Amino acid sequence: MDDYSTGFCIRASRGGCGGGSGGTTGTKCGRWNPTSEQVKVLTELFRSGLRTPSTDQIQKISSQLSFYGKIESKNVFYWFQNHKARERQKRRRVLVDEGNDIVHLNDNTTKLSSTKYFAEINQVSEPERVIETLQLFPLNSFNEMDSEKLRLFRDDCKENSKFTYNIGTEMDHPTLDLRLSFI
Amino acid sequence: MDDYSTGFCIRASRGGCGGGSGGTTGTKCGRWNPTSEQVKVLTELFRSGLRTPSTDQIQKISSQLSFYGKIESKNVFYWFQNHKARERQKRRRVLVDEGNDIVHLNDNTTKLSSTKYFAEINQVSEPERVIETLQLFPLNSFNEMDSEKLRLFRDDCKENSKFTYNIGTEMDHPTLDLRLSFI
DNA sequence: AGGGTATGAATGAACG
DNA sequence: CGTTCATTCATACCCT
């Protein structure tokens, strides 16, 4: 019952803790459902500095992880793609949010009400250390570091003036121009 | 961890129920709970045609809405993602429900079919007119190594499968040397 | 008191 | 690589 020819079927691992909400978690089998061990290993690899594994690396990782459950090379490939992209996205967003904090306590209610955000932002500093234990393979897959850093600096400080926040001037009611002038 | 949250705690979801631990009591800190004003503005924006705000737009919206309460960029991002997805989902369900007139498989171009619903759910037929006041992203190119790799993996997954994997690497037990010796 | 629903959040897969 | 789509998990809220 668990297994179909297509593989990928049913694994109750994920919902387990939360009460499985509908216990029959498996239901649609279509996409890879990584086991916690697989995620753990992948995360560890990522944390060790691996960001864009080469084809060979992907194959080997996939091979190893297949011990824990069904997995294909493309899953590993996608996992790294997504993880990398989302970490960046997260970092970008957090940075901006952090900047926005200062903006909106400009008025007389100087409250500094948003200091709470700063508590967990320490994660944004990516440990860019690249593993050097990876001696068996050409290291050129890590060249992307440079372009990455450059792109991060591409940070536009454009501050278009076509929209004007009048936040600072009058915050008692935010004006909220629903005519979308601010976007 | 790769937890997205910056202002909220909590985790304990899919992969690791082990690490979830306490705090699952969402009551105090958990997920973003938008105020009615925030929802109102977001809905208005959506109704005005905004479906996929750019990063800049997300930031600006978030900044504006922060007047009404705690909010982060990612909340705005998720809100639009979910709202759009669920609108589509709903429409698709309705179509399947009584969409006997057209049996075609391509459902994402539903705009020409099922004109009957326009009257009832005028929202779903909302034109895509978005106030485009900012379009300033130069498109940058990058290597198409990724898609190439992916193609490789697609081939790989249907061809060799399980056999090729454990040839070079002993698979008796995974060894799982997190010191990355195996990659 | 619990079950159903709406919805925030996450992530695998894929596109451009 | 950034962005988008589809699906699922988790939870707040409401209903009976």
PDB file of C-alpha atoms in Angstrom, chain A:
ATOM      1  CA  MET A   1       0.000   0.000   0.000  1.00  0.00           C
ATOM      2  CA  ASP A   2       2.811   2.276   0.676  1.00  0.00           C
ATOM      3  CA  ASP A   3       4.741   1.892  -2.412  1.00  0.00           C
ATOM      4  CA  TYR A   4       3.831   2.418  -5.975  1.00  0.00           C
ATOM      5  CA  SER A   5       5.905   1.870  -8.987  1.00  0.00           C
ATOM      6  CA  THR A   6       6.548   5.506  -9.318  1.00  0.00           C
ATOM      7  CA  GLY A   7       8.070   5.672  -5.942  1.00  0.00           C
ATOM      8  CA  PHE A   8       7.672   8.752  -3.847  1.00  0.00           C
ATOM      9  CA  CYS A   9       4.771   7.441  -2.021  1.00  0.00           C
ATOM     10  CA  ILE A  10       3.598   7.854   1.395  1.00  0.00           C
ATOM     11  CA  ARG A  11       5.807   8.665   4.107  1.00  0.00           C
ATOM     12  CA  ALA A  12       4.255   9.850   7.242  1.00  0.00           C
ATOM     13  CA  SER A  13       7.324  11.460   8.590  1.00  0.00           C
ATOM     14  CA  ARG A  14       6.559  15.055   8.056  1.00  0.00           C
ATOM     15  CA  GLY A  15       3.344  15.695   9.723  1.00  0.00           C
ATOM     16  CA  GLY A  16       4.115  13.507  12.603  1.00  0.00           C
ATOM     17  CA  CYS A  17       4.713  15.911  15.351  1.00  0.00           C
ATOM     18  CA  GLY A  18       1.987  18.345  14.742  1.00  0.00           C
ATOM     19  CA  GLY A  19      -0.558  15.708  15.130  1.00  0.00           C
ATOM     20  CA  GLY A  20      -0.405  14.860  11.550  1.00  0.00           C
ATOM     21  CA  SER A  21      -3.410  16.943  10.837  1.00  0.00           C
ATOM     22  CA  GLY A  22      -5.286  14.524   8.794  1.00  0.00           C
ATOM     23  CA  GLY A  23      -2.967  11.746   9.647  1.00  0.00           C
ATOM     24  CA  THR A  24      -3.126  10.365   6.199  1.00  0.00           C
ATOM     25  CA  THR A  25      -0.462  12.782   5.375  1.00  0.00           C
ATOM     26  CA  GLY A  26       0.825  10.977   2.397  1.00  0.00           C
ATOM     27  CA  THR A  27      -2.144  11.437   0.184  1.00  0.00           C
ATOM     28  CA  LYS A  28      -0.799  12.822  -3.028  1.00  0.00           C
ATOM     29  CA  CYS A  29       2.464  11.324  -3.875  1.00  0.00           C
ATOM     30  CA  GLY A  30       4.233  13.281  -6.420  1.00  0.00           C
ATOM     31  CA  ARG A  31       6.996  15.172  -5.008  1.00  0.00           C
ATOM     32  CA  TRP A  32       9.944  14.236  -2.999  1.00  0.00           C
ATOM     33  CA  ASN A  33       9.358  14.235   0.673  1.00  0.00           C
ATOM     34  CA  PRO A  34      12.702  14.317   2.337  1.00  0.00           C
ATOM     35  CA  THR A  35      13.236  12.514   5.566  1.00  0.00           C
ATOM     36  CA  SER A  36      14.545  14.416   8.480  1.00  0.00           C
ATOM     37  CA  GLU A  37      17.869  12.669   8.153  1.00  0.00           C
ATOM     38  CA  GLN A  38      18.163  13.731   4.568  1.00  0.00           C
ATOM     39  CA  VAL A  39      17.378  17.283   5.468  1.00  0.00           C
ATOM     40  CA  LYS A  40      19.849  17.160   8.238  1.00  0.00           C
ATOM     41  CA  VAL A  41      22.657  16.044   6.016  1.00  0.00           C
ATOM     42  CA  LEU A  42      21.821  18.515   3.324  1.00  0.00           C
ATOM     43  CA  THR A  43      21.663  21.310   5.802  1.00  0.00           C
ATOM     44  CA  GLU A  44      24.959  20.312   7.233  1.00  0.00           C
ATOM     45  CA  LEU A  45      26.515  20.312   3.820  1.00  0.00           C
ATOM     46  CA  PHE A  46      25.099  23.703   3.129  1.00  0.00           C
ATOM     47  CA  ARG A  47      26.255  25.013   6.414  1.00  0.00           C
ATOM     48  CA  SER A  48      29.692  23.745   5.658  1.00  0.00           C
ATOM     49  CA  GLY A  49      29.833  26.015   2.714  1.00  0.00           C
ATOM     50  CA  LEU A  50      28.559  23.937  -0.134  1.00  0.00           C
ATOM     51  CA  ARG A  51      26.240  26.044  -2.204  1.00  0.00           C
ATOM     52  CA  THR A  52      26.350  24.903  -5.772  1.00  0.00           C
ATOM     53  CA  PRO A  53      27.406  21.311  -5.918  1.00  0.00           C
ATOM     54  CA  SER A  54      28.764  20.025  -9.139  1.00  0.00           C
ATOM     55  CA  THR A  55      27.088  17.250 -10.993  1.00  0.00           C
ATOM     56  CA  ASP A  56      29.408  14.737  -9.497  1.00  0.00           C
ATOM     57  CA  GLN A  57      28.822  15.983  -6.037  1.00  0.00           C
ATOM     58  CA  ILE A  58      25.125  15.913  -6.540  1.00  0.00           C
ATOM     59  CA  GLN A  59      25.263  12.365  -7.671  1.00  0.00           C
ATOM     60  CA  LYS A  60      27.281  11.302  -4.714  1.00  0.00           C
ATOM     61  CA  ILE A  61      25.177  13.132  -2.219  1.00  0.00           C
ATOM     62  CA  SER A  62      22.083  11.674  -3.708  1.00  0.00           C
ATOM     63  CA  SER A  63      23.609   8.265  -3.601  1.00  0.00           C
ATOM     64  CA  GLN A  64      24.424   8.584   0.028  1.00  0.00           C
ATOM     65  CA  LEU A  65      21.097   9.996   0.977  1.00  0.00           C
ATOM     66  CA  SER A  66      19.249   7.262  -0.796  1.00  0.00           C
ATOM     67  CA  PHE A  67      20.024   5.175   2.210  1.00  0.00           C
ATOM     68  CA  TYR A  68      17.473   7.128   4.146  1.00  0.00           C
ATOM     69  CA  GLY A  69      14.769   7.005   1.593  1.00  0.00           C
ATOM     70  CA  LYS A  70      13.786   7.634  -1.928  1.00  0.00           C
ATOM     71  CA  ILE A  71      15.714  10.415  -3.492  1.00  0.00           C
ATOM     72  CA  GLU A  72      16.910  11.440  -6.904  1.00  0.00           C
ATOM     73  CA  SER A  73      19.705  13.606  -8.065  1.00  0.00           C
ATOM     74  CA  LYS A  74      17.375  16.298  -9.155  1.00  0.00           C
ATOM     75  CA  ASN A  75      16.023  16.540  -5.653  1.00  0.00           C
ATOM     76  CA  VAL A  76      19.445  17.371  -4.370  1.00  0.00           C
ATOM     77  CA  PHE A  77      19.914  19.798  -7.151  1.00  0.00           C
ATOM     78  CA  TYR A  78      16.674  21.572  -6.402  1.00  0.00           C
ATOM     79  CA  TRP A  79      17.313  21.534  -2.722  1.00  0.00           C
ATOM     80  CA  PHE A  80      20.504  23.465  -3.060  1.00  0.00           C
ATOM     81  CA  GLN A  81      18.999  25.816  -5.549  1.00  0.00           C
ATOM     82  CA  ASN A  82      16.122  26.613  -3.297  1.00  0.00           C
ATOM     83  CA  HIS A  83      18.081  26.795  -0.147  1.00  0.00           C
ATOM     84  CA  LYS A  84      20.540  29.181  -1.593  1.00  0.00           C
ATOM     85  CA  ALA A  85      17.953  31.372  -3.185  1.00  0.00           C
ATOM     86  CA  ARG A  86      15.822  31.522  -0.087  1.00  0.00           C
ATOM     87  CA  GLU A  87      18.598  32.337   2.192  1.00  0.00           C
ATOM     88  CA  ARG A  88      19.413  35.280   0.039  1.00  0.00           C
ATOM     89  CA  GLN A  89      15.858  36.336  -0.186  1.00  0.00           C
ATOM     90  CA  LYS A  90      15.501  36.135   3.517  1.00  0.00           C
ATOM     91  CA  ARG A  91      18.556  38.145   4.110  1.00  0.00           C
ATOM     92  CA  ARG A  92      17.454  40.825   1.741  1.00  0.00           C
ATOM     93  CA  ARG A  93      14.078  41.106   3.318  1.00  0.00           C
ATOM     94  CA  VAL A  94      15.384  41.222   6.815  1.00  0.00           C
ATOM     95  CA  LEU A  95      17.806  43.897   5.954  1.00  0.00           C
ATOM     96  CA  VAL A  96      15.110  46.029   4.495  1.00  0.00           C
ATOM     97  CA  ASP A  97      12.733  45.451   7.316  1.00  0.00           C
ATOM     98  CA  GLU A  98      15.395  46.415   9.689  1.00  0.00           C
ATOM     99  CA  GLY A  99      15.838  49.638   7.825  1.00  0.00           C
ATOM    100  CA  ASN A 100      12.169  50.301   7.837  1.00  0.00           C
ATOM    101  CA  ASP A 101      12.080  50.265  11.545  1.00  0.00           C
ATOM    102  CA  ILE A 102      13.780  53.539  11.810  1.00  0.00           C
ATOM    103  CA  VAL A 103      11.410  55.114   9.425  1.00  0.00           C
ATOM    104  CA  HIS A 104       8.203  54.872  11.223  1.00  0.00           C
ATOM    105  CA  LEU A 105       8.970  56.111  14.624  1.00  0.00           C
ATOM    106  CA  ASN A 106       9.757  59.484  13.438  1.00  0.00           C
ATOM    107  CA  ASP A 107       6.971  61.318  15.041  1.00  0.00           C
ATOM    108  CA  ASN A 108       6.523  62.460  18.549  1.00  0.00           C
ATOM    109  CA  THR A 109       5.734  59.015  19.805  1.00  0.00           C
ATOM    110  CA  THR A 110       9.350  58.177  19.989  1.00  0.00           C
ATOM    111  CA  LYS A 111       8.905  54.736  21.260  1.00  0.00           C
ATOM    112  CA  LEU A 112      11.475  52.578  19.588  1.00  0.00           C
ATOM    113  CA  SER A 113       8.836  50.001  19.611  1.00  0.00           C
ATOM    114  CA  SER A 114      10.488  47.780  17.138  1.00  0.00           C
ATOM    115  CA  THR A 115      13.650  46.800  18.832  1.00  0.00           C
ATOM    116  CA  LYS A 116      12.329  43.330  19.087  1.00  0.00           C
ATOM    117  CA  TYR A 117      13.202  42.688  15.512  1.00  0.00           C
ATOM    118  CA  PHE A 118      16.850  42.944  16.137  1.00  0.00           C
ATOM    119  CA  ALA A 119      16.863  39.972  18.366  1.00  0.00           C
ATOM    120  CA  GLU A 120      17.036  37.302  15.748  1.00  0.00           C
ATOM    121  CA  ILE A 121      18.707  38.983  12.903  1.00  0.00           C
ATOM    122  CA  ASN A 122      22.073  37.693  13.828  1.00  0.00           C
ATOM    123  CA  GLN A 123      21.512  34.933  11.374  1.00  0.00           C
ATOM    124  CA  VAL A 124      21.837  37.221   8.444  1.00  0.00           C
ATOM    125  CA  SER A 125      25.554  37.110   8.517  1.00  0.00           C
ATOM    126  CA  GLU A 126      26.263  34.236   6.299  1.00  0.00           C
ATOM    127  CA  PRO A 127      29.264  32.189   7.247  1.00  0.00           C
ATOM    128  CA  GLU A 128      30.838  32.145   3.880  1.00  0.00           C
ATOM    129  CA  ARG A 129      33.551  29.817   4.897  1.00  0.00           C
ATOM    130  CA  VAL A 130      34.064  27.193   2.311  1.00  0.00           C
ATOM    131  CA  ILE A 131      35.029  23.781   3.293  1.00  0.00           C
ATOM    132  CA  GLU A 132      38.484  22.746   2.520  1.00  0.00           C
ATOM    133  CA  THR A 133      37.869  19.140   3.293  1.00  0.00           C
ATOM    134  CA  LEU A 134      36.545  18.790  -0.158  1.00  0.00           C
ATOM    135  CA  GLN A 135      39.762  17.781  -1.695  1.00  0.00           C
ATOM    136  CA  LEU A 136      38.583  15.096  -4.014  1.00  0.00           C
ATOM    137  CA  PHE A 137      36.916  17.374  -6.458  1.00  0.00           C
ATOM    138  CA  PRO A 138      37.675  20.415  -8.453  1.00  0.00           C
ATOM    139  CA  LEU A 139      36.873  23.378  -6.394  1.00  0.00           C
ATOM    140  CA  ASN A 140      35.782  25.562  -9.180  1.00  0.00           C
ATOM    141  CA  SER A 141      32.208  25.177  -8.209  1.00  0.00           C
ATOM    142  CA  PHE A 142      32.790  27.748  -5.569  1.00  0.00           C
ATOM    143  CA  ASN A 143      33.787  30.471  -7.902  1.00  0.00           C
ATOM    144  CA  GLU A 144      30.342  31.854  -7.646  1.00  0.00           C
ATOM    145  CA  MET A 145      31.255  33.507  -4.451  1.00  0.00           C
ATOM    146  CA  ASP A 146      32.595  36.481  -6.254  1.00  0.00           C
ATOM    147  CA  SER A 147      29.644  37.165  -8.387  1.00  0.00           C
ATOM    148  CA  GLU A 148      27.461  36.681  -5.426  1.00  0.00           C
ATOM    149  CA  LYS A 149      29.163  39.316  -3.450  1.00  0.00           C
ATOM    150  CA  LEU A 150      29.052  41.649  -6.339  1.00  0.00           C
ATOM    151  CA  ARG A 151      25.396  41.115  -6.723  1.00  0.00           C
ATOM    152  CA  LEU A 152      24.802  41.830  -3.129  1.00  0.00           C
ATOM    153  CA  PHE A 153      26.387  45.155  -3.599  1.00  0.00           C
ATOM    154  CA  ARG A 154      24.140  45.785  -6.494  1.00  0.00           C
ATOM    155  CA  ASP A 155      21.846  46.854  -3.769  1.00  0.00           C
ATOM    156  CA  ASP A 156      19.983  49.687  -5.288  1.00  0.00           C
ATOM    157  CA  CYS A 157      19.782  52.785  -3.286  1.00  0.00           C
ATOM    158  CA  LYS A 158      17.558  54.283  -5.819  1.00  0.00           C
ATOM    159  CA  GLU A 159      14.886  55.774  -3.652  1.00  0.00           C
ATOM    160  CA  ASN A 160      12.651  56.775  -6.424  1.00  0.00           C
ATOM    161  CA  SER A 161      10.893  59.973  -5.818  1.00  0.00           C
ATOM    162  CA  LYS A 162       7.789  59.119  -7.702  1.00  0.00           C
ATOM    163  CA  PHE A 163       6.216  57.958  -4.531  1.00  0.00           C
ATOM    164  CA  THR A 164       6.395  60.051  -1.495  1.00  0.00           C
ATOM    165  CA  TYR A 165       5.843  58.744   1.893  1.00  0.00           C
ATOM    166  CA  ASN A 166       4.597  61.416   4.090  1.00  0.00           C
ATOM    167  CA  ILE A 167       5.139  59.228   7.007  1.00  0.00           C
ATOM    168  CA  GLY A 168       7.456  61.475   8.771  1.00  0.00           C
ATOM    169  CA  THR A 169       5.257  64.461   8.498  1.00  0.00           C
ATOM    170  CA  GLU A 170       2.038  63.121   9.755  1.00  0.00           C
ATOM    171  CA  MET A 171       1.696  59.770  11.288  1.00  0.00           C
ATOM    172  CA  ASP A 172      -1.420  60.102  13.303  1.00  0.00           C
ATOM    173  CA  HIS A 173      -3.240  58.755  10.391  1.00  0.00           C
ATOM    174  CA  PRO A 174      -1.111  57.269   7.727  1.00  0.00           C
ATOM    175  CA  THR A 175      -2.948  58.718   4.805  1.00  0.00           C
ATOM    176  CA  LEU A 176      -2.993  55.317   3.222  1.00  0.00           C
ATOM    177  CA  ASP A 177      -3.558  56.411  -0.240  1.00  0.00           C
ATOM    178  CA  LEU A 178      -5.265  53.468  -1.713  1.00  0.00           C
ATOM    179  CA  ARG A 179      -4.814  54.805  -5.118  1.00  0.00           C
ATOM    180  CA  LEU A 180      -1.565  53.006  -4.896  1.00  0.00           C
ATOM    181  CA  SER A 181       0.470  56.070  -5.346  1.00  0.00           C
ATOM    182  CA  PHE A 182       2.985  54.725  -2.948  1.00  0.00           C
ATOM    183  CA  ILE A 183       3.814  51.628  -4.789  1.00  0.00           C
TER     184      ILE A 183
END
